[in-house]
Amino acid sequence: MPHPLLDAIDTAQDPGDFLRSIGTVHTTFGDQDSGAVSYGVRADGDWFVKTGPNPASALSLRRAIDLHAHVRHPAIVPVLHTFTANGVPVTVGPWRAGEVLYHSTVKRAGKLLRTGAASPLARFRALPLDHVHAALDAILDAHRMIDAAGYVGVDWYDGCVLYDFAARRVHLIDLDEYRSAPFVLDTARLSGSVRYMPPEHTRRGALVTRAGTVFLLGRTLRLLLDAGDEERAWRGTLAQLAVVERATRRDPAERYSNVTELFDAWSAVAPAGLVSGTYRV
């Protein structure tokens, strides 16, 4: 029998109406900064369905479809099927348990949403170091594959990290702005968080290369292996901090030349008792 979602074909129905006609919509994410609308749907399984109802979110979703067609990694939540509903692009992937470290929503509850003691990000930062390192290794390893496939990270930040605290598993989501590189930036800036973005992602006419992904990941290491956003409570070693410093230099030519170089440098300075380069997904 055809699967109600994995075998769905283009339909003239509104995306939400279609999903409710073939299953149970148990979650709706409708206030994302990107304008995308996503759903948790039970229909012969549990699925995450994302739609691009406006031109900007539709373009992002088409970029995601391209990336997922070329990259598969255990830590990356895959896109398994695509179709259109009322002309709107729709992607279908498995529903994963976990909490997003930071929700990028239109309506925010202020700083506490990000750094309050009960927030997912604060709880992640308070985990034992071996759990944090395992998650960071998975993030780096997934980006090794992305980098090797010729894509550069764009709009990557802690909101792309879904963490299952019970199972100690990390999942990467919303890689919708990733695109083939190199390219010349023809807008004032790329999408993204200033906490993570390399300088060249904010300068019209700049050449965007894989060195930008190295910077994004260096900032990921710096921010997720720290006890707070102020970057005054580094939980790693001085050798690890030196790796981060090189990865996040302003001049792209002074960084590691690709993600594999960064991964190898990070693995080489793993603290005693931690086996870097291994992870659980």
Backbone as CSV, one residue per row, in Angstrom:
resi,resn,N_x,N_y,N_z,CA_x,CA_y,CA_z,C_x,C_y,C_z
1,MET,0.840,-1.208,0.000,0.000,0.000,0.000,0.872,1.253,0.000
2,PRO,0.473,2.296,-0.720,1.233,3.543,-0.688,1.230,4.145,0.711
3,HIS,2.354,4.741,1.086,2.438,5.413,2.384,1.777,6.785,2.256
4,PRO,0.980,7.198,3.258,0.239,8.463,3.138,1.132,9.692,2.999
5,LEU,2.370,9.613,3.502,3.285,10.752,3.380,4.474,10.457,2.465
6,LEU,5.114,9.315,2.656,6.321,9.019,1.888,6.021,8.757,0.414
7,ASP,4.768,8.500,0.099,4.364,8.324,-1.298,3.408,9.421,-1.755
8,ALA,3.296,10.493,-0.973,2.384,11.579,-1.332,2.836,12.239,-2.628
9,ILE,1.877,12.635,-3.436,2.161,13.330,-4.684,1.608,14.748,-4.600
10,ASP,1.978,15.571,-5.550,1.526,16.961,-5.547,0.006,17.028,-5.426
11,THR,-0.439,17.969,-4.595,-1.863,18.106,-4.337,-2.261,19.580,-4.391
12,ALA,-3.508,19.841,-4.702,-4.017,21.214,-4.730,-4.485,21.673,-3.356
13,GLN,-4.486,20.762,-2.378,-4.937,21.126,-1.040,-3.917,22.012,-0.325
14,ASP,-4.400,22.813,0.616,-3.538,23.541,1.533,-2.701,22.525,2.322
15,PRO,-1.425,22.816,2.589,-0.584,21.835,3.289,-1.182,21.333,4.597
16,GLY,-1.648,22.258,5.448,-2.214,21.837,6.724,-3.456,20.989,6.548
17,ASP,-4.319,21.376,5.621,-5.523,20.593,5.370,-5.172,19.198,4.873
18,PHE,-4.181,19.115,3.986,-3.781,17.806,3.473,-3.268,16.918,4.601
19,LEU,-2.424,17.474,5.452,-1.852,16.669,6.532,-2.934,16.180,7.489
20,ARG,-3.897,17.034,7.786,-4.987,16.614,8.671,-5.897,15.587,8.014
21,SER,-5.898,15.548,6.697,-6.744,14.574,6.001,-6.131,13.178,5.967
22,ILE,-4.810,13.091,6.162,-4.149,11.779,6.063,-3.588,11.287,7.394
23,GLY,-3.689,12.095,8.449,-3.149,11.675,9.740,-3.528,12.643,10.835
24,THR,-2.764,12.597,11.930,-2.997,13.466,13.086,-1.852,14.458,13.218
25,VAL,-2.184,15.739,13.164,-1.180,16.782,13.382,-1.098,17.039,14.875
26,HIS,0.001,16.606,15.497,0.098,16.737,16.952,0.900,17.956,17.384
27,THR,1.658,18.562,16.467,2.461,19.741,16.794,2.516,20.654,15.575
28,THR,2.424,21.944,15.814,2.577,22.923,14.737,3.589,23.976,15.163
29,PHE,4.564,24.227,14.309,5.543,25.283,14.534,5.248,26.377,13.509
30,GLY,4.541,27.421,13.955,4.070,28.405,13.008,4.619,29.798,13.184
31,ASP,5.564,29.992,14.118,6.065,31.352,14.364,7.571,31.445,14.171
32,GLN,8.096,30.705,13.200,9.530,30.720,12.944,9.944,32.000,12.215
33,ASP,11.146,32.472,12.539,11.677,33.665,11.879,11.699,33.516,10.365
34,SER,11.956,32.309,9.900,12.112,32.066,8.464,10.812,32.187,7.689
35,GLY,9.684,32.096,8.395,8.391,32.069,7.725,7.930,30.669,7.377
36,ALA,8.803,29.682,7.560,8.418,28.295,7.320,7.401,27.859,8.375
37,VAL,6.538,26.924,7.991,5.583,26.323,8.929,5.826,24.822,8.925
38,SER,6.018,24.263,10.116,6.335,22.841,10.235,5.309,22.145,11.114
39,TYR,5.238,20.825,10.946,4.227,20.035,11.655,4.828,18.713,12.141
40,GLY,4.351,18.272,13.272,4.553,16.900,13.691,3.307,16.124,13.320
41,VAL,3.476,15.049,12.548,2.329,14.341,11.993,2.456,12.842,12.270
42,ARG,1.384,12.255,12.772,1.319,10.801,12.902,0.488,10.261,11.750
43,ALA,1.131,9.497,10.903,0.449,8.891,9.756,1.271,7.679,9.349
44,ASP,0.922,6.533,9.883,1.723,5.336,9.660,3.174,5.601,10.029
45,GLY,3.359,6.091,11.243,4.667,6.502,11.740,4.584,7.933,12.240
46,ASP,5.701,8.442,12.747,5.749,9.801,13.278,6.723,10.604,12.428
47,TRP,6.252,11.757,11.909,6.997,12.475,10.887,7.101,13.962,11.195
48,PHE,8.186,14.546,10.694,8.361,15.990,10.743,8.178,16.519,9.324
49,VAL,7.187,17.379,9.157,6.831,17.896,7.835,7.052,19.403,7.832
50,LYS,7.809,19.881,6.860,8.125,21.308,6.788,7.621,21.877,5.478
51,THR,7.060,23.089,5.539,6.524,23.728,4.344,7.106,25.128,4.200
52,GLY,7.179,25.596,2.944,7.667,26.937,2.659,6.578,27.783,2.047
53,PRO,5.728,28.422,2.862,4.541,29.093,2.330,4.771,30.462,1.696
54,ASN,5.960,31.053,1.858,6.242,32.330,1.216,7.503,32.198,0.363
55,PRO,7.792,33.145,-0.509,8.923,32.977,-1.428,10.255,32.714,-0.739
56,ALA,10.537,33.413,0.362,11.820,33.232,1.036,11.932,31.836,1.647
57,SER,10.890,31.401,2.347,10.945,30.076,2.973,10.899,28.973,1.922
58,ALA,10.211,29.218,0.802,10.181,28.225,-0.278,11.575,28.042,-0.881
59,LEU,12.297,29.152,-1.081,13.651,29.076,-1.605,14.555,28.319,-0.638
60,SER,14.439,28.608,0.652,15.238,27.910,1.658,14.964,26.411,1.642
61,LEU,13.682,26.051,1.525,13.332,24.639,1.535,13.875,23.935,0.296
62,ARG,13.892,24.627,-0.825,14.457,24.017,-2.035,15.968,23.833,-1.888
63,ARG,16.621,24.775,-1.191,18.050,24.592,-0.893,18.251,23.362,-0.011
64,ALA,17.360,23.190,0.971,17.469,22.031,1.860,17.295,20.734,1.082
65,ILE,16.364,20.720,0.161,16.132,19.524,-0.654,17.392,19.166,-1.430
66,ASP,18.048,20.190,-1.981,19.293,19.961,-2.720,20.381,19.398,-1.810
67,LEU,20.556,20.001,-0.642,21.580,19.516,0.292,21.330,18.068,0.685
68,HIS,20.096,17.754,1.075,19.788,16.406,1.554,19.864,15.371,0.439
69,ALA,19.741,15.796,-0.800,19.895,14.862,-1.918,21.345,14.425,-2.088
70,HIS,22.269,15.204,-1.538,23.687,14.914,-1.730,24.410,14.507,-0.446
71,VAL,23.779,14.713,0.695,24.459,14.461,1.969,23.567,13.620,2.875
72,ARG,24.133,12.541,3.393,23.476,11.717,4.415,24.470,11.487,5.543
73,HIS,24.029,11.681,6.758,24.870,11.440,7.932,23.946,11.051,9.078
74,PRO,24.374,10.129,9.941,23.487,9.690,11.026,22.994,10.811,11.932
75,ALA,23.766,11.892,12.067,23.353,12.981,12.953,22.411,13.961,12.277
76,ILE,22.338,13.935,10.950,21.490,14.875,10.220,20.119,14.249,10.004
77,VAL,19.075,14.919,10.480,17.716,14.417,10.242,17.436,14.534,8.748
78,PRO,17.184,13.425,8.065,17.118,13.457,6.601,15.785,13.963,6.063
79,VAL,15.819,14.384,4.827,14.602,14.607,4.055,14.384,13.347,3.231
80,LEU,13.268,12.669,3.482,12.991,11.387,2.828,12.081,11.516,1.610
81,HIS,11.305,12.600,1.569,10.360,12.748,0.461,9.977,14.211,0.324
82,THR,9.665,14.622,-0.892,9.198,15.985,-1.144,8.012,15.955,-2.105
83,PHE,7.153,16.941,-1.957,6.044,17.137,-2.895,5.559,18.563,-2.715
84,THR,4.545,18.963,-3.437,3.970,20.294,-3.256,2.512,20.168,-2.840
85,ALA,2.063,21.139,-2.059,0.661,21.223,-1.639,0.196,22.650,-1.902
86,ASN,-0.744,22.780,-2.820,-1.221,24.098,-3.229,-0.061,24.976,-3.707
87,GLY,0.890,24.363,-4.388,2.052,25.073,-4.908,3.158,25.309,-3.911
88,VAL,2.966,24.902,-2.662,3.948,25.119,-1.600,4.857,23.888,-1.485
89,PRO,6.189,24.059,-1.486,7.063,22.899,-1.319,6.925,22.304,0.084
90,VAL,6.974,20.981,0.143,6.806,20.245,1.392,7.915,19.199,1.493
91,THR,8.544,19.109,2.652,9.526,18.050,2.888,9.055,17.166,4.034
92,VAL,9.410,15.896,3.955,9.012,14.915,4.967,10.266,14.209,5.480
93,GLY,10.403,14.165,6.795,11.491,13.435,7.424,10.998,12.778,8.694
94,PRO,11.821,11.970,9.316,11.402,11.320,10.560,11.314,12.313,11.715
95,TRP,10.354,12.108,12.585,10.262,12.888,13.821,11.313,12.375,14.781
96,ARG,12.115,13.257,15.344,13.142,12.878,16.315,12.803,13.465,17.679
97,ALA,12.997,12.666,18.708,12.806,13.149,20.074,13.930,14.111,20.434
98,GLY,13.622,15.085,21.267,14.654,15.998,21.719,14.132,17.410,21.890
99,GLU,15.032,18.297,22.287,14.717,19.704,22.480,15.704,20.543,21.688
100,VAL,15.190,21.533,20.974,16.062,22.462,20.263,16.782,23.322,21.295
101,LEU,18.089,23.470,21.145,18.843,24.220,22.152,18.393,25.672,22.249
102,TYR,17.933,26.238,21.111,17.411,27.605,21.154,16.420,27.779,20.028
103,HIS,15.206,28.182,20.353,14.167,28.362,19.345,14.263,29.754,18.729
104,SER,14.400,29.811,17.423,14.395,31.088,16.711,12.965,31.382,16.280
105,THR,12.230,32.034,17.147,10.819,32.311,16.886,10.585,33.810,16.782
106,VAL,9.459,34.167,16.180,9.121,35.568,16.028,8.934,36.227,17.396
107,LYS,8.236,35.539,18.289,7.995,36.049,19.636,8.916,35.323,20.609
108,ARG,9.845,36.064,21.178,10.781,35.466,22.125,10.442,35.911,23.539
109,ALA,10.806,35.079,24.495,10.537,35.403,25.899,11.738,36.081,26.551
110,GLY,12.675,36.594,25.743,13.821,37.296,26.292,14.986,36.373,26.575
111,LYS,15.960,36.915,27.287,17.219,36.226,27.518,17.040,34.893,28.240
112,LEU,16.048,34.803,29.137,15.866,33.578,29.901,15.547,32.395,28.996
113,LEU,14.899,32.654,27.857,14.586,31.572,26.933,15.871,30.905,26.455
114,ARG,16.934,31.690,26.361,18.199,31.167,25.868,19.112,30.663,26.991
115,THR,19.249,31.428,28.052,20.287,31.120,29.035,19.772,30.818,30.433
116,GLY,18.447,30.910,30.665,17.932,30.570,31.985,18.273,29.137,32.361
117,ALA,18.371,28.872,33.652,18.831,27.563,34.119,17.993,26.408,33.595
118,ALA,16.718,26.666,33.321,15.839,25.604,32.827,15.853,25.489,31.309
119,SER,16.549,26.371,30.621,16.555,26.343,29.163,17.341,25.140,28.645
120,PRO,16.990,24.628,27.474,17.738,23.500,26.910,19.222,23.813,26.735
121,LEU,19.547,25.042,26.333,20.949,25.385,26.127,21.727,25.336,27.430
122,ALA,21.179,25.898,28.492,21.859,25.869,29.786,22.009,24.439,30.291
123,ARG,20.988,23.629,30.115,21.069,22.236,30.564,22.093,21.453,29.751
124,PHE,22.177,21.741,28.451,23.192,21.084,27.633,24.587,21.474,28.109
125,ARG,24.798,22.749,28.354,26.109,23.219,28.791,26.521,22.632,30.147
126,ALA,25.536,22.224,30.938,25.827,21.675,32.264,26.044,20.162,32.242
127,LEU,25.916,19.536,31.087,26.114,18.088,30.993,27.557,17.712,31.308
128,PRO,27.797,16.459,31.703,29.179,15.993,31.846,29.947,16.200,30.546
129,LEU,31.225,16.470,30.659,32.017,16.829,29.490,32.036,15.755,28.414
130,ASP,31.975,14.484,28.803,32.025,13.451,27.770,30.784,13.494,26.886
131,HIS,29.624,13.865,27.447,28.407,13.985,26.649,28.489,15.199,25.711
132,VAL,29.009,16.305,26.221,29.149,17.492,25.384,30.127,17.219,24.240
133,HIS,31.249,16.587,24.558,32.227,16.286,23.520,31.663,15.334,22.468
134,ALA,30.877,14.373,22.888,30.284,13.447,21.920,29.376,14.193,20.959
135,ALA,28.592,15.130,21.479,27.711,15.918,20.617,28.519,16.797,19.671
136,LEU,29.562,17.432,20.177,30.402,18.289,19.330,31.089,17.476,18.246
137,ASP,31.542,16.277,18.575,32.167,15.420,17.571,31.182,15.066,16.462
138,ALA,29.931,14.801,16.842,28.917,14.475,15.834,28.660,15.670,14.926
139,ILE,28.609,16.868,15.516,28.396,18.084,14.724,29.552,18.289,13.743
140,LEU,30.768,18.128,14.218,31.935,18.288,13.348,31.956,17.228,12.256
141,ASP,31.673,15.990,12.616,31.753,14.914,11.637,30.686,15.078,10.551
142,ALA,29.493,15.489,10.930,28.452,15.730,9.935,28.886,16.828,8.972
143,HIS,29.533,17.852,9.500,29.971,18.948,8.640,31.184,18.573,7.794
144,ARG,31.936,17.576,8.226,32.987,17.058,7.325,32.358,16.540,6.038
145,MET,31.247,15.835,6.174,30.575,15.282,5.001,29.938,16.390,4.169
146,ILE,29.342,17.362,4.832,28.753,18.500,4.129,29.827,19.254,3.347
147,ASP,30.944,19.501,3.993,32.058,20.222,3.373,32.603,19.447,2.178
148,ALA,32.773,18.144,2.340,33.309,17.310,1.259,32.375,17.274,0.059
149,ALA,31.071,17.453,0.302,30.093,17.440,-0.789,30.021,18.780,-1.511
150,GLY,30.771,19.779,-1.032,30.831,21.057,-1.718,29.859,22.107,-1.228
151,TYR,29.341,21.935,-0.005,28.384,22.886,0.550,29.022,23.662,1.707
152,VAL,28.564,24.893,1.868,29.044,25.740,2.959,27.895,25.995,3.926
153,GLY,28.213,26.027,5.215,27.202,26.281,6.225,26.754,27.735,6.223
154,VAL,25.449,27.947,6.223,24.853,29.280,6.297,23.684,29.209,7.282
155,ASP,23.575,30.213,8.136,22.501,30.273,9.132,22.581,29.095,10.102
156,TRP,23.808,28.670,10.405,24.019,27.650,11.424,24.172,28.327,12.787
157,TYR,23.509,27.802,13.793,23.623,28.294,15.168,23.025,27.228,16.073
158,ASP,22.923,27.508,17.374,22.463,26.481,18.313,21.017,26.079,18.098
159,GLY,20.258,26.876,17.350,18.896,26.489,17.017,18.815,25.371,15.997
160,CYS,19.951,24.999,15.414,19.997,23.867,14.480,20.325,22.557,15.192
161,VAL,20.475,22.624,16.506,20.835,21.444,17.289,19.635,20.977,18.103
162,LEU,19.166,19.779,17.804,18.100,19.122,18.561,18.774,18.066,19.425
163,TYR,18.616,18.183,20.738,19.321,17.260,21.641,18.331,16.449,22.458
164,ASP,18.530,15.133,22.420,17.702,14.200,23.186,18.423,13.941,24.508
165,PHE,17.974,14.596,25.565,18.654,14.495,26.860,18.541,13.103,27.461
166,ALA,17.453,12.402,27.184,17.278,11.059,27.748,18.224,10.068,27.090
167,ALA,18.330,10.124,25.783,19.167,9.171,25.045,20.583,9.673,24.815
168,ARG,20.850,10.948,25.165,22.162,11.565,24.924,22.512,11.501,23.435
169,ARG,21.571,11.915,22.598,21.785,11.895,21.157,21.569,13.287,20.584
170,VAL,22.374,13.630,19.591,22.269,14.920,18.938,21.758,14.734,17.516
171,HIS,20.863,15.642,17.096,20.326,15.627,15.740,20.452,17.034,15.165
172,LEU,20.845,17.132,13.918,20.989,18.424,13.254,19.783,18.672,12.362
173,ILE,19.197,19.853,12.494,17.960,20.184,11.787,18.084,21.566,11.125
174,ASP,17.135,21.868,10.251,17.000,23.216,9.680,18.273,23.713,8.993
175,LEU,18.890,22.849,8.212,20.074,23.258,7.453,19.635,23.835,6.102
176,ASP,18.637,24.687,6.155,17.922,25.102,4.945,18.658,26.156,4.120
177,GLU,19.607,26.851,4.718,20.312,27.901,3.975,21.671,27.446,3.463
178,TYR,22.045,26.204,3.722,23.310,25.691,3.215,23.260,25.676,1.684
179,ARG,24.384,25.968,1.067,24.389,26.032,-0.390,25.767,25.730,-0.947
180,SER,25.826,25.475,-2.236,27.089,25.162,-2.892,28.036,26.350,-2.795
181,ALA,29.289,26.058,-2.595,30.312,27.093,-2.478,31.497,26.726,-3.378
182,PRO,32.311,27.709,-3.735,32.267,29.112,-3.294,31.279,29.940,-4.094
183,PHE,30.897,31.092,-3.525,30.068,32.039,-4.251,30.345,33.436,-3.718
184,VAL,30.018,34.433,-4.514,30.189,35.828,-4.112,28.886,36.318,-3.501
185,LEU,28.963,36.913,-2.334,27.773,37.397,-1.646,27.221,38.631,-2.370
186,ASP,26.002,38.525,-2.872,25.405,39.626,-3.631,24.320,40.356,-2.857
187,THR,24.245,40.122,-1.551,23.332,40.847,-0.672,24.149,41.461,0.464
188,ALA,23.481,42.247,1.304,24.196,42.915,2.392,24.776,41.917,3.394
189,ARG,24.082,40.801,3.583,24.547,39.768,4.519,23.754,38.501,4.292
190,LEU,24.302,37.399,4.760,23.590,36.136,4.753,22.754,36.020,6.018
191,SER,21.805,35.093,6.014,21.042,34.811,7.219,21.980,34.234,8.269
192,GLY,21.671,34.505,9.522,22.479,33.894,10.570,22.535,34.717,11.838
193,SER,23.060,34.097,12.876,23.233,34.722,14.182,24.608,35.372,14.252
194,VAL,24.654,36.593,14.759,25.936,37.293,14.874,26.866,36.577,15.847
195,ARG,26.318,35.740,16.703,27.168,34.980,17.623,28.009,33.935,16.896
196,TYR,27.585,33.555,15.684,28.245,32.475,14.969,28.856,32.898,13.633
197,MET,28.393,33.974,13.038,28.713,34.281,11.652,30.149,34.769,11.455
198,PRO,30.803,34.289,10.404,32.112,34.831,10.036,31.955,36.197,9.390
199,PRO,32.992,37.024,9.411,32.872,38.380,8.856,32.444,38.400,7.397
200,GLU,32.905,37.441,6.605,32.589,37.463,5.178,31.123,37.179,4.885
201,HIS,30.389,36.670,5.859,28.955,36.440,5.666,28.142,37.722,5.860
202,THR,28.822,38.805,6.219,28.127,40.073,6.464,28.656,41.188,5.568
203,ARG,29.296,40.826,4.461,29.923,41.848,3.610,29.602,41.597,2.144
204,ARG,28.805,42.461,1.566,28.470,42.335,0.151,29.750,42.296,-0.693
205,GLY,29.784,41.386,-1.640,30.939,41.252,-2.511,31.998,40.302,-2.005
206,ALA,31.834,39.803,-0.760,32.818,38.884,-0.190,32.697,37.504,-0.846
207,LEU,33.818,36.805,-0.903,33.815,35.436,-1.396,33.500,34.502,-0.234
208,VAL,32.437,33.735,-0.363,32.023,32.791,0.679,32.561,31.416,0.315
209,THR,33.382,30.855,1.191,34.043,29.581,0.935,33.860,28.646,2.120
210,ARG,34.455,27.460,1.997,34.365,26.473,3.080,35.023,26.978,4.369
211,ALA,35.868,27.993,4.265,36.455,28.575,5.476,35.385,29.203,6.359
212,GLY,34.260,29.595,5.763,33.152,30.120,6.557,32.554,29.049,7.457
213,THR,32.481,27.822,6.959,31.979,26.725,7.789,32.929,26.456,8.944
214,VAL,34.225,26.546,8.684,35.220,26.365,9.744,34.973,27.379,10.858
215,PHE,34.716,28.629,10.480,34.453,29.675,11.478,33.183,29.353,12.273
216,LEU,32.102,29.007,11.585,30.850,28.665,12.262,31.055,27.552,13.286
217,LEU,31.829,26.555,12.904,32.058,25.429,13.806,32.988,25.811,14.954
218,GLY,33.948,26.676,14.670,34.800,27.158,15.756,33.984,27.893,16.806
219,ARG,33.043,28.708,16.351,32.169,29.403,17.294,31.252,28.418,18.024
220,THR,30.856,27.350,17.348,30.043,26.324,17.999,30.810,25.688,19.143
221,LEU,32.059,25.343,18.895,32.892,24.769,19.951,33.029,25.751,21.114
222,ARG,33.255,27.021,20.773,33.479,28.027,21.815,32.236,28.233,22.670
223,LEU,31.075,28.272,22.039,29.853,28.601,22.766,29.223,27.404,23.474
224,LEU,29.365,26.213,22.901,28.728,25.048,23.520,29.623,24.362,24.552
225,LEU,30.905,24.686,24.545,31.802,24.133,25.561,32.126,25.201,26.607
226,ASP,31.264,26.161,26.709,31.371,27.207,27.725,30.139,27.110,28.604
227,ALA,30.249,27.566,29.828,29.108,27.490,30.740,28.104,28.617,30.517
228,GLY,28.451,29.611,29.691,27.523,30.714,29.484,27.847,31.516,28.240
229,ASP,26.924,32.384,27.861,27.081,33.205,26.668,28.167,34.265,26.804
230,GLU,28.553,34.577,28.016,29.550,35.627,28.215,30.954,35.162,27.834
231,GLU,31.116,33.850,27.614,32.399,33.252,27.226,33.480,33.515,28.277
232,ARG,33.102,33.375,29.526,34.031,33.562,30.644,34.193,32.293,31.461
233,ALA,33.584,31.189,31.005,33.612,29.955,31.796,33.908,28.770,30.882
234,TRP,35.030,28.843,30.192,35.447,27.802,29.261,35.656,26.484,29.998
235,ARG,35.026,25.427,29.511,35.110,24.121,30.157,36.173,23.232,29.516
236,GLY,36.770,23.693,28.447,37.783,22.904,27.762,39.177,23.230,28.241
237,THR,40.156,22.796,27.446,41.565,23.007,27.783,42.133,24.178,26.989
238,LEU,43.321,24.611,27.355,43.988,25.678,26.614,44.310,25.232,25.193
239,ALA,44.669,23.957,25.034,44.964,23.439,23.693,43.710,23.473,22.819
240,GLN,42.572,23.144,23.396,41.314,23.215,22.640,40.980,24.665,22.297
241,LEU,41.244,25.565,23.229,40.963,26.975,22.981,41.840,27.510,21.841
242,ALA,43.053,26.986,21.728,43.926,27.395,20.638,43.371,26.946,19.281
243,VAL,42.762,25.767,19.251,42.129,25.289,18.021,40.966,26.211,17.652
244,VAL,40.176,26.570,18.636,39.050,27.474,18.404,39.549,28.821,17.895
245,GLU,40.628,29.325,18.483,41.163,30.633,18.080,41.561,30.629,16.614
246,ARG,42.225,29.569,16.171,42.616,29.527,14.755,41.386,29.391,13.848
247,ALA,40.432,28.605,14.256,39.239,28.387,13.430,38.429,29.661,13.250
248,THR,38.537,30.603,14.176,37.678,31.785,14.156,38.447,33.070,13.856
249,ARG,39.574,32.969,13.201,40.294,34.184,12.805,39.502,34.943,11.744
250,ARG,39.632,36.252,11.755,38.860,37.081,10.824,39.252,36.809,9.377
251,ASP,40.511,36.601,9.128,40.985,36.343,7.767,40.757,34.867,7.439
252,PRO,39.918,34.557,6.453,39.656,33.148,6.124,40.919,32.354,5.792
253,ALA,41.922,33.019,5.229,43.155,32.332,4.849,43.955,31.855,6.057
254,GLU,43.676,32.410,7.226,44.417,32.039,8.434,43.724,30.932,9.230
255,ARG,42.534,30.533,8.804,41.821,29.454,9.495,42.283,28.092,8.963
256,TYR,41.745,27.028,9.541,41.916,25.704,8.931,41.282,25.757,7.552
257,SER,41.866,25.081,6.606,41.419,25.226,5.218,40.116,24.493,4.934
258,ASN,39.752,23.522,5.772,38.500,22.802,5.578,38.080,22.168,6.906
259,VAL,36.925,21.578,6.919,36.376,21.030,8.162,37.160,19.806,8.633
260,THR,37.662,19.011,7.707,38.455,17.848,8.112,39.694,18.271,8.878
261,GLU,40.360,19.332,8.426,41.526,19.836,9.158,41.135,20.275,10.566
262,LEU,40.005,20.953,10.683,39.524,21.365,12.002,39.217,20.148,12.859
263,PHE,38.527,19.178,12.295,38.168,17.967,13.038,39.424,17.252,13.533
264,ASP,40.414,17.121,12.674,41.647,16.431,13.061,42.391,17.193,14.156
265,ALA,42.436,18.519,14.029,43.104,19.328,15.051,42.382,19.213,16.384
266,TRP,41.039,19.227,16.342,40.240,19.093,17.567,40.439,17.717,18.195
267,SER,40.445,16.696,17.388,40.634,15.337,17.903,42.012,15.174,18.534
268,ALA,43.011,15.844,17.973,44.390,15.704,18.466,44.576,16.288,19.853
269,VAL,43.703,17.198,20.274,43.849,17.818,21.595,42.750,17.366,22.553
270,ALA,42.121,16.234,22.258,41.090,15.702,23.160,41.690,15.475,24.547
271,PRO,41.008,15.926,25.589,41.529,15.724,26.948,41.678,14.244,27.278
272,ALA,42.606,13.937,28.159,42.820,12.556,28.590,41.516,11.989,29.141
273,GLY,41.216,10.768,28.734,39.998,10.110,29.194,38.823,10.295,28.265
274,LEU,38.950,11.225,27.315,37.900,11.433,26.326,38.401,10.940,24.978
275,VAL,37.598,10.133,24.329,37.967,9.607,23.017,37.290,10.465,21.977
276,SER,37.996,11.495,21.491,37.409,12.360,20.479,37.329,11.631,19.158
277,GLY,36.354,12.009,18.369,36.157,11.348,17.081,35.129,10.243,17.159
278,THR,34.614,9.950,18.363,33.535,8.959,18.496,32.290,9.687,18.983
279,TYR,31.151,9.217,18.595,29.932,9.903,18.961,28.783,8.911,18.872
280,ARG,27.669,9.304,19.469,26.489,8.466,19.449,25.347,9.267,18.849
281,VAL,24.688,8.686,17.853,23.549,9.357,17.249,22.378,8.401,17.175
